[in-house]
Coordinates of C-alpha atoms in Angstrom, one line a residue:
E64 CA 16.8 -10.5 -15.5
V65 CA 19.0 -8.1 -13.5
G66 CA 19.7 -5.0 -15.6
E67 CA 16.4 -5.1 -17.3
P68 CA 13.7 -2.7 -16.0
M69 CA 11.5 -4.4 -13.4
R70 CA 8.4 -3.1 -15.2
S71 CA 9.2 -5.4 -18.1
A72 CA 8.1 -8.4 -16.0
A73 CA 4.5 -7.2 -15.7
P74 CA 3.3 -8.3 -19.1
M75 CA 4.8 -11.7 -18.5
Y76 CA 2.9 -12.2 -15.2
A77 CA -0.3 -10.9 -17.0
R78 CA 0.2 -13.6 -19.7
V79 CA 0.6 -16.3 -17.0
I80 CA -2.7 -15.2 -15.4
A81 CA -4.4 -15.2 -18.7
L82 CA -3.4 -18.8 -19.2
D83 CA -3.9 -19.8 -15.6
P84 CA -6.4 -17.5 -13.9
G85 CA -6.1 -19.2 -10.5
N86 CA -2.3 -18.7 -10.3
V87 CA -1.9 -17.0 -6.9
S88 CA 1.9 -16.5 -7.1
A89 CA 1.6 -14.6 -10.5
R90 CA -1.1 -12.4 -9.0
V91 CA 1.1 -11.6 -5.9
H92 CA 4.1 -10.6 -8.1
L93 CA 1.9 -8.6 -10.5
A94 CA 0.3 -6.7 -7.6
R95 CA 3.7 -5.7 -6.4
L96 CA 4.7 -4.5 -9.9
E97 CA 1.4 -2.6 -10.3
A98 CA 2.1 -0.8 -6.9
R99 CA 5.5 0.2 -8.2
A100 CA 4.1 1.5 -11.4
G101 CA 1.5 3.6 -9.5
R102 CA -1.5 1.8 -11.1
R103 CA -3.5 1.7 -7.9
A104 CA -6.8 0.4 -9.4
A105 CA -5.0 -2.6 -10.9
F106 CA -3.2 -3.2 -7.6
D107 CA -6.4 -3.0 -5.6
A108 CA -8.1 -5.4 -8.0
L109 CA -5.4 -8.0 -7.7
V110 CA -5.3 -7.7 -3.9
G111 CA -9.1 -7.9 -3.8
W112 CA -9.0 -11.2 -5.8
L113 CA -6.4 -12.6 -3.4
E114 CA -8.5 -11.7 -0.4
R115 CA -11.6 -13.4 -1.8
R116 CA -10.0 -16.4 -3.4
A117 CA -6.8 -17.0 -1.4
P118 CA -7.3 -15.4 2.1
E119 CA -4.6 -17.6 3.6
E120 CA -1.9 -16.3 1.2
S121 CA 1.1 -15.4 3.2
S122 CA 1.9 -12.3 1.1
L123 CA -1.4 -10.6 1.9
P124 CA -0.1 -8.8 5.0
E125 CA 2.7 -7.4 2.9
L126 CA 0.4 -6.2 0.2
R127 CA -1.9 -4.5 2.7
Y128 CA 1.1 -2.8 4.1
L129 CA 2.1 -1.7 0.6
A130 CA -1.4 -0.2 0.2
L131 CA -1.0 1.9 3.4
A132 CA 2.4 3.0 2.1
L133 CA 0.9 4.0 -1.2
D134 CA -1.7 6.0 0.6
G135 CA 0.9 7.9 2.6
D136 CA -0.9 7.0 5.8
S137 CA 2.0 7.2 8.3
A138 CA -0.1 6.6 11.4
R139 CA -1.8 3.5 10.0
L140 CA 1.5 2.3 8.6
D141 CA 3.1 2.4 12.0
S142 CA 0.2 0.5 13.5
A143 CA 0.4 -2.1 10.8
A144 CA 4.1 -2.5 11.3
R145 CA 3.6 -3.0 15.0
A146 CA 0.9 -5.7 14.2
L147 CA 3.3 -7.5 11.9
G148 CA 6.0 -7.3 14.6
R149 CA 3.6 -8.7 17.3
A150 CA 2.9 -11.7 15.0
T151 CA 6.6 -12.5 14.8
A152 CA 8.1 -14.0 17.9
P153 CA 11.6 -12.8 18.8
Q154 CA 12.9 -16.4 18.7
D155 CA 11.5 -17.0 15.2
M156 CA 14.5 -16.1 13.1
G157 CA 12.8 -17.1 9.9
G158 CA 9.9 -14.9 10.6
Q159 CA 12.2 -12.0 11.5
N160 CA 14.1 -12.4 8.3
A161 CA 10.8 -12.4 6.4
L162 CA 9.9 -9.1 8.2
A163 CA 13.2 -7.6 7.1
V164 CA 12.5 -8.6 3.5
R165 CA 9.1 -6.9 3.9
A166 CA 10.8 -3.7 5.0
W167 CA 13.0 -3.8 1.9
R168 CA 10.0 -4.6 -0.4
A169 CA 8.0 -1.7 1.1
A170 CA 10.6 0.7 -0.2
L171 CA 11.1 -1.2 -3.4
F172 CA 7.5 -1.5 -4.5
T173 CA 6.4 2.0 -3.5
G174 CA 9.5 4.0 -4.5
R175 CA 9.5 5.5 -1.0
P176 CA 12.6 4.7 1.1
D177 CA 10.7 5.8 4.2
A178 CA 8.1 3.2 3.7
G179 CA 10.3 0.5 5.3
L180 CA 11.2 2.7 8.3
A181 CA 8.2 1.6 10.3
L182 CA 9.2 -2.0 10.0
W183 CA 12.9 -1.3 10.7
R184 CA 11.8 0.4 13.9
V185 CA 9.8 -2.7 14.9
L186 CA 12.7 -5.0 14.2
D187 CA 14.9 -2.8 16.4
A188 CA 12.7 -3.3 19.5
P189 CA 14.1 -4.5 22.8
G190 CA 13.9 -8.2 23.1
R191 CA 14.8 -9.0 19.5
P192 CA 18.1 -10.8 18.8
A193 CA 21.1 -8.5 18.4
E194 CA 21.7 -9.5 14.8
V195 CA 18.1 -8.6 13.9
R196 CA 18.4 -5.2 15.6
L197 CA 21.7 -4.6 13.8
L198 CA 20.0 -5.4 10.4
A199 CA 17.3 -3.0 11.3
R200 CA 19.7 -0.2 12.1
L201 CA 21.7 -0.7 8.9
G202 CA 18.4 -0.8 7.0
R203 CA 17.4 2.5 8.6
A204 CA 20.8 4.0 7.5
H205 CA 20.1 3.1 3.9
A206 CA 16.5 4.3 4.0
E207 CA 17.6 7.7 5.5
A208 CA 20.4 8.1 2.9
G209 CA 17.8 7.3 0.2
R210 CA 15.7 10.3 1.5
G211 CA 18.8 12.5 1.5
R212 CA 18.7 12.6 5.3
W213 CA 22.4 12.0 5.9
G214 CA 22.4 13.2 9.5
A215 CA 19.8 10.6 10.3
A216 CA 21.8 8.0 8.4
D217 CA 24.8 8.9 10.5
S218 CA 22.8 8.4 13.7
A219 CA 21.5 5.0 12.6
L220 CA 25.1 3.9 11.8
A221 CA 26.3 5.1 15.2
A222 CA 23.5 3.0 16.8
A223 CA 24.5 0.0 14.7
A224 CA 28.2 0.4 15.7
A225 CA 27.1 -0.2 19.3
L226 CA 26.2 -3.7 18.3
D227 CA 28.8 -4.4 15.6
A228 CA 31.3 -1.7 14.8
A229 CA 32.9 -3.6 11.9
A230 CA 29.5 -4.1 10.1
A231 CA 28.6 -0.4 10.7
D232 CA 31.9 0.7 9.3
E233 CA 31.5 -1.4 6.2
V234 CA 28.1 0.1 5.5
R235 CA 29.4 3.6 6.2
A236 CA 32.3 3.0 3.7
G237 CA 29.9 1.6 1.1
L238 CA 27.6 4.6 1.3
A239 CA 30.6 6.9 1.0
A240 CA 31.9 4.9 -2.0
F241 CA 28.7 4.4 -3.9
A242 CA 25.9 6.6 -2.6
G243 CA 27.2 10.1 -3.4
A244 CA 27.4 11.1 0.2
P245 CA 27.7 14.9 0.7
A246 CA 30.9 16.7 1.4
G247 CA 32.0 16.2 4.9
W248 CA 30.4 12.7 5.3
D249 CA 32.6 10.6 7.5
A250 CA 33.7 7.5 5.6
G251 CA 34.8 6.0 8.8
P252 CA 38.0 4.0 9.6
L253 CA 38.0 2.3 6.2
G254 CA 38.0 5.6 4.4
R255 CA 40.6 7.1 6.7
G256 CA 43.0 4.1 6.4
A257 CA 42.6 3.4 10.2
P258 CA 42.5 -0.1 11.6
A259 CA 39.2 -1.9 11.4
R260 CA 37.0 -1.9 14.5
P261 CA 35.9 -5.2 16.1
A262 CA 32.8 -7.3 15.1
G263 CA 29.9 -7.7 17.5
A264 CA 30.2 -10.3 20.2
F265 CA 27.3 -12.3 18.7
A266 CA 29.0 -12.6 15.3
A267 CA 30.4 -16.1 15.8
G268 CA 26.9 -17.6 16.2
V269 CA 25.1 -15.3 13.8
E270 CA 22.0 -16.8 12.0
Q271 CA 20.9 -13.9 9.8
P272 CA 21.9 -14.7 6.2
T273 CA 23.1 -11.2 5.4
F274 CA 25.6 -11.2 8.2
R275 CA 26.7 -14.8 7.6
A276 CA 27.7 -13.6 4.1
A277 CA 29.3 -10.4 5.3
L278 CA 31.4 -12.3 7.9
A279 CA 32.5 -14.8 5.3
L280 CA 33.4 -12.1 2.8
R281 CA 35.1 -9.7 5.2
P282 CA 38.7 -10.7 4.3
A283 CA 38.0 -9.5 0.8
L284 CA 35.3 -7.0 1.4
E285 CA 37.2 -4.7 3.7
P286 CA 40.2 -4.2 1.4
F287 CA 37.7 -3.8 -1.5
L288 CA 35.9 -0.9 0.2
R289 CA 39.2 0.7 1.3
G290 CA 40.5 0.4 -2.3
V291 CA 37.4 1.9 -3.9
L292 CA 37.6 4.9 -1.5
A293 CA 41.3 5.3 -2.2
A294 CA 40.8 5.2 -5.9
R295 CA 38.0 7.8 -5.7
A296 CA 40.4 10.0 -3.6
G297 CA 43.2 9.6 -6.1
R298 CA 45.4 7.6 -3.7
M299 CA 46.4 5.2 -6.5
D300 CA 49.3 3.4 -4.7
D301 CA 47.0 2.6 -1.8
A302 CA 44.2 1.5 -4.2
R303 CA 46.5 -0.9 -6.0
A304 CA 47.8 -2.3 -2.7
R305 CA 44.2 -3.0 -1.7
L306 CA 43.5 -4.6 -5.0
A307 CA 46.4 -7.0 -4.4
A308 CA 45.0 -7.7 -1.0
V309 CA 41.6 -8.6 -2.4
R310 CA 43.1 -10.9 -4.9
R311 CA 45.1 -12.7 -2.2
A312 CA 42.1 -13.1 0.0
A313 CA 39.6 -14.4 -2.5
P314 CA 41.0 -17.9 -2.9
G315 CA 41.0 -18.4 0.8
L316 CA 37.3 -17.6 1.3
P317 CA 34.8 -20.5 2.0
A318 CA 34.1 -22.2 -1.3
E319 CA 30.6 -20.8 -1.8
Y320 CA 32.0 -17.2 -1.5
Q321 CA 35.1 -17.5 -3.7
A322 CA 33.4 -16.4 -6.8
A323 CA 32.1 -13.3 -4.9
G324 CA 35.6 -12.6 -3.8
A325 CA 36.9 -12.9 -7.3
A326 CA 34.2 -10.5 -8.4
L327 CA 35.2 -7.9 -5.8
G328 CA 38.8 -8.1 -7.2
E329 CA 37.6 -7.4 -10.7
E330 CA 35.3 -4.6 -9.7
L331 CA 38.0 -2.9 -7.7
A332 CA 40.3 -3.3 -10.7
A333 CA 37.6 -1.5 -12.6
A334 CA 37.5 1.4 -10.1
V335 CA 41.3 1.6 -10.2
A336 CA 41.3 1.7 -14.0
L337 CA 38.6 4.3 -14.1
A338 CA 40.4 6.5 -11.6
G339 CA 43.6 6.1 -13.7
G340 CA 41.7 7.3 -16.9
D341 CA 41.5 3.9 -18.6
A342 CA 37.7 3.6 -19.2
A343 CA 38.0 0.7 -21.6
E344 CA 39.8 -1.4 -19.1
A345 CA 37.3 -0.4 -16.4
V346 CA 34.5 -1.7 -18.7
R347 CA 36.4 -5.0 -19.3
A348 CA 37.2 -5.5 -15.6
G349 CA 33.7 -4.7 -14.5
A350 CA 32.2 -7.1 -17.0
R351 CA 34.5 -9.9 -15.7
G352 CA 33.4 -9.1 -12.2
W353 CA 29.7 -9.1 -13.1
A354 CA 30.1 -12.5 -14.9
A355 CA 32.0 -14.0 -11.9
S356 CA 29.2 -13.3 -9.5
P357 CA 25.9 -11.9 -10.8
R358 CA 24.6 -11.2 -7.2
M359 CA 26.7 -10.4 -4.2
P360 CA 25.6 -12.3 -1.1
S361 CA 26.1 -9.3 1.3
L362 CA 22.9 -7.2 1.2
F363 CA 24.1 -4.0 2.8
A364 CA 27.9 -3.8 2.7
Y365 CA 28.1 -4.0 -1.1
P366 CA 24.5 -4.2 -2.3
L367 CA 23.1 -4.8 -5.8
P368 CA 22.5 -1.0 -6.6
A369 CA 26.1 -0.3 -6.1
R370 CA 27.0 -3.0 -8.7
L371 CA 24.4 -1.7 -11.2
L372 CA 25.5 1.9 -10.8
G373 CA 29.2 0.8 -11.1
R374 CA 28.3 -0.6 -14.5
A375 CA 26.5 2.7 -15.4
E376 CA 29.6 4.6 -14.4
W377 CA 31.9 2.5 -16.5
A378 CA 29.6 2.6 -19.5
R379 CA 29.3 6.4 -19.2
A380 CA 33.1 6.7 -19.0
A381 CA 33.5 4.6 -22.2
G382 CA 31.0 6.9 -24.0
D383 CA 28.1 4.3 -23.9
R384 CA 25.4 6.7 -22.8
A385 CA 22.6 4.3 -23.7
G386 CA 24.2 1.6 -21.6
A387 CA 24.7 4.0 -18.7
R388 CA 21.0 5.0 -18.8
R389 CA 20.0 1.3 -18.9
W390 CA 22.0 0.5 -15.7
C391 CA 20.9 3.7 -14.0
D392 CA 17.3 2.8 -14.7
A393 CA 17.8 -0.7 -13.4
A394 CA 19.3 0.5 -10.2
E395 CA 16.6 3.2 -9.7
V396 CA 13.6 1.1 -10.4
D397 CA 14.7 -2.4 -9.3
V398 CA 16.3 -1.8 -5.9
G399 CA 14.5 -1.0 -2.7
L400 CA 16.8 1.6 -1.4
G401 CA 14.7 4.4 -2.9
D402 CA 14.8 6.4 -6.1
G403 CA 16.5 9.2 -4.2
L404 CA 19.8 7.4 -4.0
A405 CA 20.1 6.6 -7.7
P406 CA 20.7 10.1 -9.0
R407 CA 23.6 10.5 -6.6
I408 CA 25.4 7.2 -6.8
G409 CA 28.3 7.7 -9.1
G410 CA 26.7 10.8 -10.5
C411 CA 24.3 8.5 -12.3
R412 CA 22.3 11.2 -14.0
G413 CA 25.2 13.4 -14.7
G414 CA 26.4 14.0 -18.2

């Protein structure tokens, strides 16, 4: 369950294995959790069982990659990433999406945002589809921000903007709004109130699920990001105008995204209420938004950690320190953007 520490699932998988010792899926999931918990012997034992008893298991390359990441062996990690890339044909969009998921998991299950960088670099190689290269550059931006390397994150976003300025600007605004970017970080056109820049030429035929969602959500997502940044800067009239824009846009989104649009409206209402000093209303509005759409379908522009840490921020403002810690822990442990981001998003560890 989202909001519960990921580690709480480990005993459940262990019970499944006790009842069904041949359950391959449970062993794969438990191996990932053991990696995240730093229990290397238990991780190695599970991977060893899979190699002996289920050598064709599709997750084994990912688990071997996790082992190299845990070892901190950068050279072998780069070599393994290139091997995974060679095994994925540029025209195989499903395989490339799977490789992107592996990059995310490498950070998630090792607690190292840099662990996915080798895979992101492979996905950004010449010859791969533009949308895959864009996903890789945005992934790099998050990984670098998670390491506190904001200059490198800025460079990754500049490279992404060469493919799709609108997507890069949304991620830049999201990092500014939710990731505790340092003073002087450029929030981009959405932060400055400037017109949005154009989407990439490939956007109309995009296949990558993340970008399909981002394109569909854009009429609500753009004013949402502008509104959060305006509220954080104390520009309340602007923030309220953006809130009205989100609420107008949500009913016109494709049917499968209307709930997400409604959630954006409620969560912007929470940001506006918090900026205005009404913590109780921020909590109520945030809860309505969370209930409307438990998971946002845009991975990078407004990812799950921002939602979890938004809840932490609202809880802390309402004096619920235990609730704030719960959501901080969920965001820090359960999301693959690196532990380094969590203490900074919304001042998660502050107070």
